mmCIF file of C-alpha atoms in Angstrom:
data_model
loop_
_atom_site.group_PDB
_atom_site.id
_atom_site.type_symbol
_atom_site.label_atom_id
_atom_site.label_comp_id
_atom_site.label_asym_id
_atom_site.label_seq_id
_atom_site.Cartn_x
_atom_site.Cartn_y
_atom_site.Cartn_z
ATOM 1 C CA UNK A 16 -86.029 142.535 12.127
ATOM 2 C CA UNK A 17 -87.789 139.171 11.936
ATOM 3 C CA UNK A 18 -89.795 138.149 14.995
ATOM 4 C CA UNK A 19 -87.535 135.125 15.562
ATOM 5 C CA UNK A 20 -84.631 137.517 16.099
ATOM 6 C CA UNK A 21 -86.195 138.905 19.268
ATOM 7 C CA UNK A 22 -84.618 137.782 22.509
ATOM 8 C CA UNK A 23 -86.234 135.251 24.845
ATOM 9 C CA UNK A 24 -87.626 137.870 27.208
ATOM 10 C CA UNK A 25 -89.463 139.706 24.423
ATOM 11 C CA UNK A 26 -90.847 136.483 22.969
ATOM 12 C CA UNK A 27 -92.057 135.356 26.386
ATOM 13 C CA UNK A 28 -93.890 138.643 26.734
ATOM 14 C CA UNK A 29 -95.531 138.220 23.317
ATOM 15 C CA UNK A 30 -96.497 134.596 24.030
ATOM 16 C CA UNK A 31 -98.090 135.652 27.319
ATOM 17 C CA UNK A 32 -100.902 137.369 25.380
ATOM 18 C CA UNK A 33 -101.859 134.139 23.580
ATOM 19 C CA UNK A 34 -104.179 131.405 24.789
ATOM 20 C CA UNK A 35 -102.866 127.877 25.313
ATOM 21 C CA UNK A 36 -103.935 126.575 21.893
ATOM 22 C CA UNK A 37 -102.348 129.497 20.055
ATOM 23 C CA UNK A 38 -99.096 129.050 21.982
ATOM 24 C CA UNK A 39 -98.942 125.383 21.039
ATOM 25 C CA UNK A 40 -99.725 126.066 17.378
ATOM 26 C CA UNK A 41 -97.045 128.733 17.174
ATOM 27 C CA UNK A 42 -94.522 126.450 18.878
ATOM 28 C CA UNK A 43 -94.851 124.014 15.963
ATOM 29 C CA UNK A 44 -93.583 126.540 13.449
ATOM 30 C CA UNK A 45 -89.903 126.707 14.483
ATOM 31 C CA UNK A 46 -87.390 125.635 17.135
ATOM 32 C CA UNK A 47 -87.139 129.161 18.507
ATOM 33 C CA UNK A 48 -90.858 129.316 19.324
ATOM 34 C CA UNK A 49 -90.747 125.786 20.714
ATOM 35 C CA UNK A 50 -88.092 126.930 23.200
ATOM 36 C CA UNK A 51 -90.347 129.779 24.282
ATOM 37 C CA UNK A 52 -93.319 127.422 24.662
ATOM 38 C CA UNK A 53 -91.226 125.120 26.860
ATOM 39 C CA UNK A 54 -89.917 127.916 29.060
ATOM 40 C CA UNK A 55 -91.414 127.412 32.553
ATOM 41 C CA UNK A 56 -91.605 131.185 33.049
ATOM 42 C CA UNK A 57 -94.426 131.289 30.493
ATOM 43 C CA UNK A 58 -96.629 129.099 32.680
ATOM 44 C CA UNK A 59 -97.038 130.935 35.964
ATOM 45 C CA UNK A 60 -100.825 131.065 35.479
ATOM 46 C CA UNK A 61 -103.176 128.387 34.125
ATOM 47 C CA UNK A 62 -106.949 128.635 33.630
ATOM 48 C CA UNK A 63 -109.110 125.720 32.499
ATOM 49 C CA UNK A 64 -112.824 125.709 31.716
ATOM 50 C CA UNK A 65 -113.540 121.970 31.688
ATOM 51 C CA UNK A 66 -111.846 118.654 32.600
ATOM 52 C CA UNK A 67 -111.409 117.941 28.883
ATOM 53 C CA UNK A 68 -108.931 120.833 28.601
ATOM 54 C CA UNK A 69 -106.611 119.106 31.068
ATOM 55 C CA UNK A 70 -105.915 116.368 28.515
ATOM 56 C CA UNK A 71 -104.944 118.610 25.601
ATOM 57 C CA UNK A 72 -101.253 118.860 26.414
ATOM 58 C CA UNK A 73 -101.144 122.495 25.323
ATOM 59 C CA UNK A 74 -99.478 123.702 28.516
ATOM 60 C CA UNK A 75 -96.493 123.039 30.758
ATOM 61 C CA UNK A 76 -96.541 122.174 34.461
ATOM 62 C CA UNK A 77 -93.517 123.355 36.395
ATOM 63 C CA UNK A 78 -92.200 125.162 39.470
ATOM 64 C CA UNK A 79 -93.097 128.546 37.962
ATOM 65 C CA UNK A 80 -96.839 127.830 38.285
ATOM 66 C CA UNK A 81 -98.347 130.065 40.943
ATOM 67 C CA UNK A 82 -101.993 130.521 39.984
ATOM 68 C CA UNK A 83 -104.253 127.650 38.916
ATOM 69 C CA UNK A 84 -107.971 127.693 38.168
ATOM 70 C CA UNK A 85 -110.238 124.845 36.991
ATOM 71 C CA UNK A 86 -113.799 126.161 36.714
ATOM 72 C CA UNK A 87 -116.495 124.075 35.032
ATOM 73 C CA UNK A 88 -119.874 125.803 34.787
ATOM 74 C CA UNK A 89 -121.535 123.467 32.293
ATOM 75 C CA UNK A 90 -124.986 121.976 32.922
ATOM 76 C CA UNK A 91 -123.197 118.607 32.915
ATOM 77 C CA UNK A 92 -121.715 119.465 36.315
ATOM 78 C CA UNK A 93 -125.107 118.538 37.778
ATOM 79 C CA UNK A 94 -124.579 114.920 36.713
ATOM 80 C CA UNK A 95 -121.302 114.722 38.649
ATOM 81 C CA UNK A 96 -123.037 116.149 41.708
ATOM 82 C CA UNK A 97 -125.593 113.353 41.919
ATOM 83 C CA UNK A 98 -124.849 110.889 44.711
ATOM 84 C CA UNK A 99 -123.068 107.861 43.232
ATOM 85 C CA UNK A 100 -125.673 105.343 44.383
ATOM 86 C CA UNK A 101 -128.459 107.382 42.725
ATOM 87 C CA UNK A 102 -126.881 107.614 39.268
ATOM 88 C CA UNK A 103 -128.359 105.644 36.388
ATOM 89 C CA UNK A 104 -126.165 103.800 33.884
ATOM 90 C CA UNK A 105 -126.026 106.748 31.489
ATOM 91 C CA UNK A 106 -124.917 109.094 34.261
ATOM 92 C CA UNK A 107 -122.327 106.610 35.526
ATOM 93 C CA UNK A 108 -120.922 106.203 32.008
ATOM 94 C CA UNK A 109 -120.665 109.976 31.624
ATOM 95 C CA UNK A 110 -118.803 110.356 34.921
ATOM 96 C CA UNK A 111 -116.474 107.434 34.250
ATOM 97 C CA UNK A 112 -115.015 109.320 31.283
ATOM 98 C CA UNK A 113 -113.511 112.019 33.482
ATOM 99 C CA UNK A 114 -113.912 110.858 37.082
ATOM 100 C CA UNK A 115 -110.171 110.809 37.807
ATOM 101 C CA UNK A 116 -109.116 113.550 35.389
ATOM 102 C CA UNK A 117 -108.940 116.473 37.822
ATOM 103 C CA UNK A 118 -107.538 114.371 40.677
ATOM 104 C CA UNK A 119 -104.774 112.991 38.448
ATOM 105 C CA UNK A 120 -103.968 116.482 37.201
ATOM 106 C CA UNK A 121 -103.743 117.828 40.751
ATOM 107 C CA UNK A 122 -101.400 114.983 41.685
ATOM 108 C CA UNK A 123 -99.146 116.204 38.882
ATOM 109 C CA UNK A 124 -99.342 119.693 40.365
ATOM 110 C CA UNK A 125 -98.293 118.253 43.740
ATOM 111 C CA UNK A 126 -95.211 116.694 42.171
ATOM 112 C CA UNK A 127 -94.135 119.555 39.903
ATOM 113 C CA UNK A 128 -95.488 122.833 41.268
ATOM 114 C CA UNK A 129 -94.263 123.387 44.839
ATOM 115 C CA UNK A 130 -94.543 127.173 44.523
ATOM 116 C CA UNK A 131 -98.299 127.259 43.879
ATOM 117 C CA UNK A 132 -99.902 130.260 45.601
ATOM 118 C CA UNK A 133 -103.542 130.052 44.549
ATOM 119 C CA UNK A 134 -105.916 127.220 43.592
ATOM 120 C CA UNK A 135 -109.531 127.675 42.486
ATOM 121 C CA UNK A 136 -111.782 124.684 41.762
ATOM 122 C CA UNK A 137 -115.413 125.115 40.745
ATOM 123 C CA UNK A 138 -117.790 122.381 39.615
ATOM 124 C CA UNK A 139 -115.126 119.704 40.115
ATOM 125 C CA UNK A 140 -117.488 117.114 41.588
ATOM 126 C CA UNK A 141 -114.973 114.281 41.683
ATOM 127 C CA UNK A 142 -112.154 116.040 43.556
ATOM 128 C CA UNK A 143 -111.496 114.244 46.840
ATOM 129 C CA UNK A 144 -110.316 115.189 50.306
ATOM 130 C CA UNK A 145 -107.205 113.033 49.843
ATOM 131 C CA UNK A 146 -106.200 115.022 46.784
ATOM 132 C CA UNK A 147 -106.551 118.387 48.539
ATOM 133 C CA UNK A 148 -104.664 117.043 51.560
ATOM 134 C CA UNK A 149 -101.719 116.020 49.366
ATOM 135 C CA UNK A 150 -101.750 119.387 47.638
ATOM 136 C CA UNK A 151 -101.618 121.231 50.957
ATOM 137 C CA UNK A 152 -98.659 119.076 51.978
ATOM 138 C CA UNK A 153 -96.706 119.507 48.743
ATOM 139 C CA UNK A 154 -97.514 123.181 48.156
ATOM 140 C CA UNK A 155 -96.600 124.781 51.498
ATOM 141 C CA UNK A 156 -96.782 128.333 50.086
ATOM 142 C CA UNK A 157 -100.455 128.065 49.116
ATOM 143 C CA UNK A 158 -102.198 131.253 50.228
ATOM 144 C CA UNK A 159 -105.597 130.982 48.537
ATOM 145 C CA UNK A 160 -107.808 127.891 48.264
ATOM 146 C CA UNK A 161 -111.240 128.391 46.709
ATOM 147 C CA UNK A 162 -113.553 125.394 46.375
ATOM 148 C CA UNK A 163 -117.029 125.848 44.908
ATOM 149 C CA UNK A 164 -119.624 123.164 44.260
ATOM 150 C CA UNK A 165 -117.124 120.363 44.942
ATOM 151 C CA UNK A 166 -119.478 117.789 46.446
ATOM 152 C CA UNK A 167 -116.896 115.227 47.590
ATOM 153 C CA UNK A 168 -115.104 117.753 49.769
ATOM 154 C CA UNK A 169 -115.886 117.137 53.447
ATOM 155 C CA UNK A 170 -114.654 118.160 56.879
ATOM 156 C CA UNK A 171 -111.517 116.097 56.192
ATOM 157 C CA UNK A 172 -110.346 118.896 53.916
ATOM 158 C CA UNK A 173 -111.040 121.430 56.663
ATOM 159 C CA UNK A 174 -109.026 119.293 59.077
ATOM 160 C CA UNK A 175 -106.170 119.168 56.562
ATOM 161 C CA UNK A 176 -106.249 122.971 56.393
ATOM 162 C CA UNK A 177 -105.718 123.187 60.158
ATOM 163 C CA UNK A 178 -102.786 120.759 59.932
ATOM 164 C CA UNK A 179 -100.990 121.727 56.727
ATOM 165 C CA UNK A 180 -102.358 125.120 55.646
ATOM 166 C CA UNK A 181 -99.825 127.185 57.543
ATOM 167 C CA UNK A 182 -99.513 129.770 54.752
ATOM 168 C CA UNK A 183 -103.221 129.872 53.895
ATOM 169 C CA UNK A 184 -104.852 133.300 54.045
ATOM 170 C CA UNK A 185 -108.118 132.710 52.174
ATOM 171 C CA UNK A 186 -110.370 129.628 52.218
ATOM 172 C CA UNK A 187 -113.679 129.382 50.346
ATOM 173 C CA UNK A 188 -115.870 126.275 50.464
ATOM 174 C CA UNK A 189 -118.983 127.636 48.783
ATOM 175 C CA UNK A 190 -121.829 125.198 48.045
ATOM 176 C CA UNK A 191 -119.782 122.185 49.165
ATOM 177 C CA UNK A 192 -122.735 120.330 50.660
ATOM 178 C CA UNK A 193 -120.758 117.832 52.740
ATOM 179 C CA UNK A 194 -119.061 120.531 54.812
ATOM 180 C CA UNK A 195 -120.511 120.902 58.316
ATOM 181 C CA UNK A 196 -120.791 123.773 60.750
ATOM 182 C CA UNK A 197 -118.607 121.815 63.181
ATOM 183 C CA UNK A 198 -115.808 121.624 60.620
ATOM 184 C CA UNK A 199 -116.065 125.337 59.873
ATOM 185 C CA UNK A 200 -115.944 126.241 63.548
ATOM 186 C CA UNK A 201 -112.813 124.125 63.939
ATOM 187 C CA UNK A 202 -111.075 126.086 61.167
ATOM 188 C CA UNK A 203 -112.102 129.371 62.795
ATOM 189 C CA UNK A 204 -110.741 128.147 66.107
ATOM 190 C CA UNK A 205 -107.459 126.692 64.831
ATOM 191 C CA UNK A 206 -106.779 129.213 62.053
ATOM 192 C CA UNK A 207 -108.247 132.559 63.147
ATOM 193 C CA UNK A 208 -106.195 134.511 60.618
ATOM 194 C CA UNK A 209 -107.700 132.645 57.629
ATOM 195 C CA UNK A 210 -110.417 134.546 55.771
ATOM 196 C CA UNK A 211 -113.112 131.851 55.650
ATOM 197 C CA UNK A 212 -116.179 131.889 53.416
ATOM 198 C CA UNK A 213 -118.698 129.078 53.203
ATOM 199 C CA UNK A 214 -121.779 130.352 51.433
ATOM 200 C CA UNK A 215 -124.612 127.925 52.249
ATOM 201 C CA UNK A 216 -122.269 124.919 52.550
ATOM 202 C CA UNK A 217 -123.052 124.005 56.161
ATOM 203 C CA UNK A 218 -126.802 124.502 55.612
ATOM 204 C CA UNK A 219 -127.135 122.246 52.569
ATOM 205 C CA UNK A 220 -128.405 118.666 52.751
ATOM 206 C CA UNK A 221 -125.338 116.379 52.954
ATOM 207 C CA UNK A 222 -124.983 113.065 51.145
ATOM 208 C CA UNK A 223 -125.977 109.967 53.086
ATOM 209 C CA UNK A 224 -125.670 106.343 52.022
ATOM 210 C CA UNK A 225 -128.841 104.279 51.465
ATOM 211 C CA UNK A 226 -128.377 102.227 54.657
ATOM 212 C CA UNK A 227 -128.047 105.423 56.678
ATOM 213 C CA UNK A 228 -131.198 106.839 55.123
ATOM 214 C CA UNK A 229 -133.064 103.626 55.976
ATOM 215 C CA UNK A 230 -131.971 103.876 59.609
ATOM 216 C CA UNK A 231 -133.178 107.481 59.779
ATOM 217 C CA UNK A 232 -136.534 106.512 58.288
ATOM 218 C CA UNK A 233 -136.963 103.711 60.834
ATOM 219 C CA UNK A 234 -136.073 106.030 63.676
ATOM 220 C CA UNK A 235 -138.582 108.594 62.428
ATOM 221 C CA UNK A 236 -141.242 105.885 62.194
ATOM 222 C CA UNK A 237 -140.692 104.863 65.827
ATOM 223 C CA UNK A 238 -141.009 108.472 66.963
ATOM 224 C CA UNK A 239 -144.292 108.800 65.121
ATOM 225 C CA UNK A 240 -145.614 105.648 66.830
ATOM 226 C CA UNK A 241 -144.661 107.022 70.247
#
């Protein structure tokens, strides 16, 4: 028997062992394999290791997606984590190439993947509170939300969890430096059943705009004079 004579269920099982690039390459060989590649049941889990992978088009977003992970551990993540007003031209140019990539991808998830159960984001320095809020609204079955080293995430995301995270069971906001202890306490108060982890987040130095820093310096100077 030739492999193309196998039924859809068997082919889906075989395709499930392949990475995204291999699936796409195989789909180009015949119509039968293309049908398997385009079957939403093949795409219940997606893992990405950099924003660049989101642009490859070697995957399918659909209602079958339940588990999504975008984890970027490159040294280049440090550039994205620098406060915007402190970046030099080279750093700004680097960030501009992918600043909206993850946010735009997550908006697509909001529109096409209402059955998402788990989302993990690590090193995604440009992901915003607004994006997570929309995702919580459009994916009401979300049970696990893990955010690590996502510097633009603030207490607004924690507030969104208390309002729209009715199904949430696990929330991690590790090394998200703009999360505060007040925001964490609010989640514990409003959502006592949520397993909350915030390794070092509330104890890190938060971002502050230049004018705010100047005001703090002036206030400190006055105290010294007194």
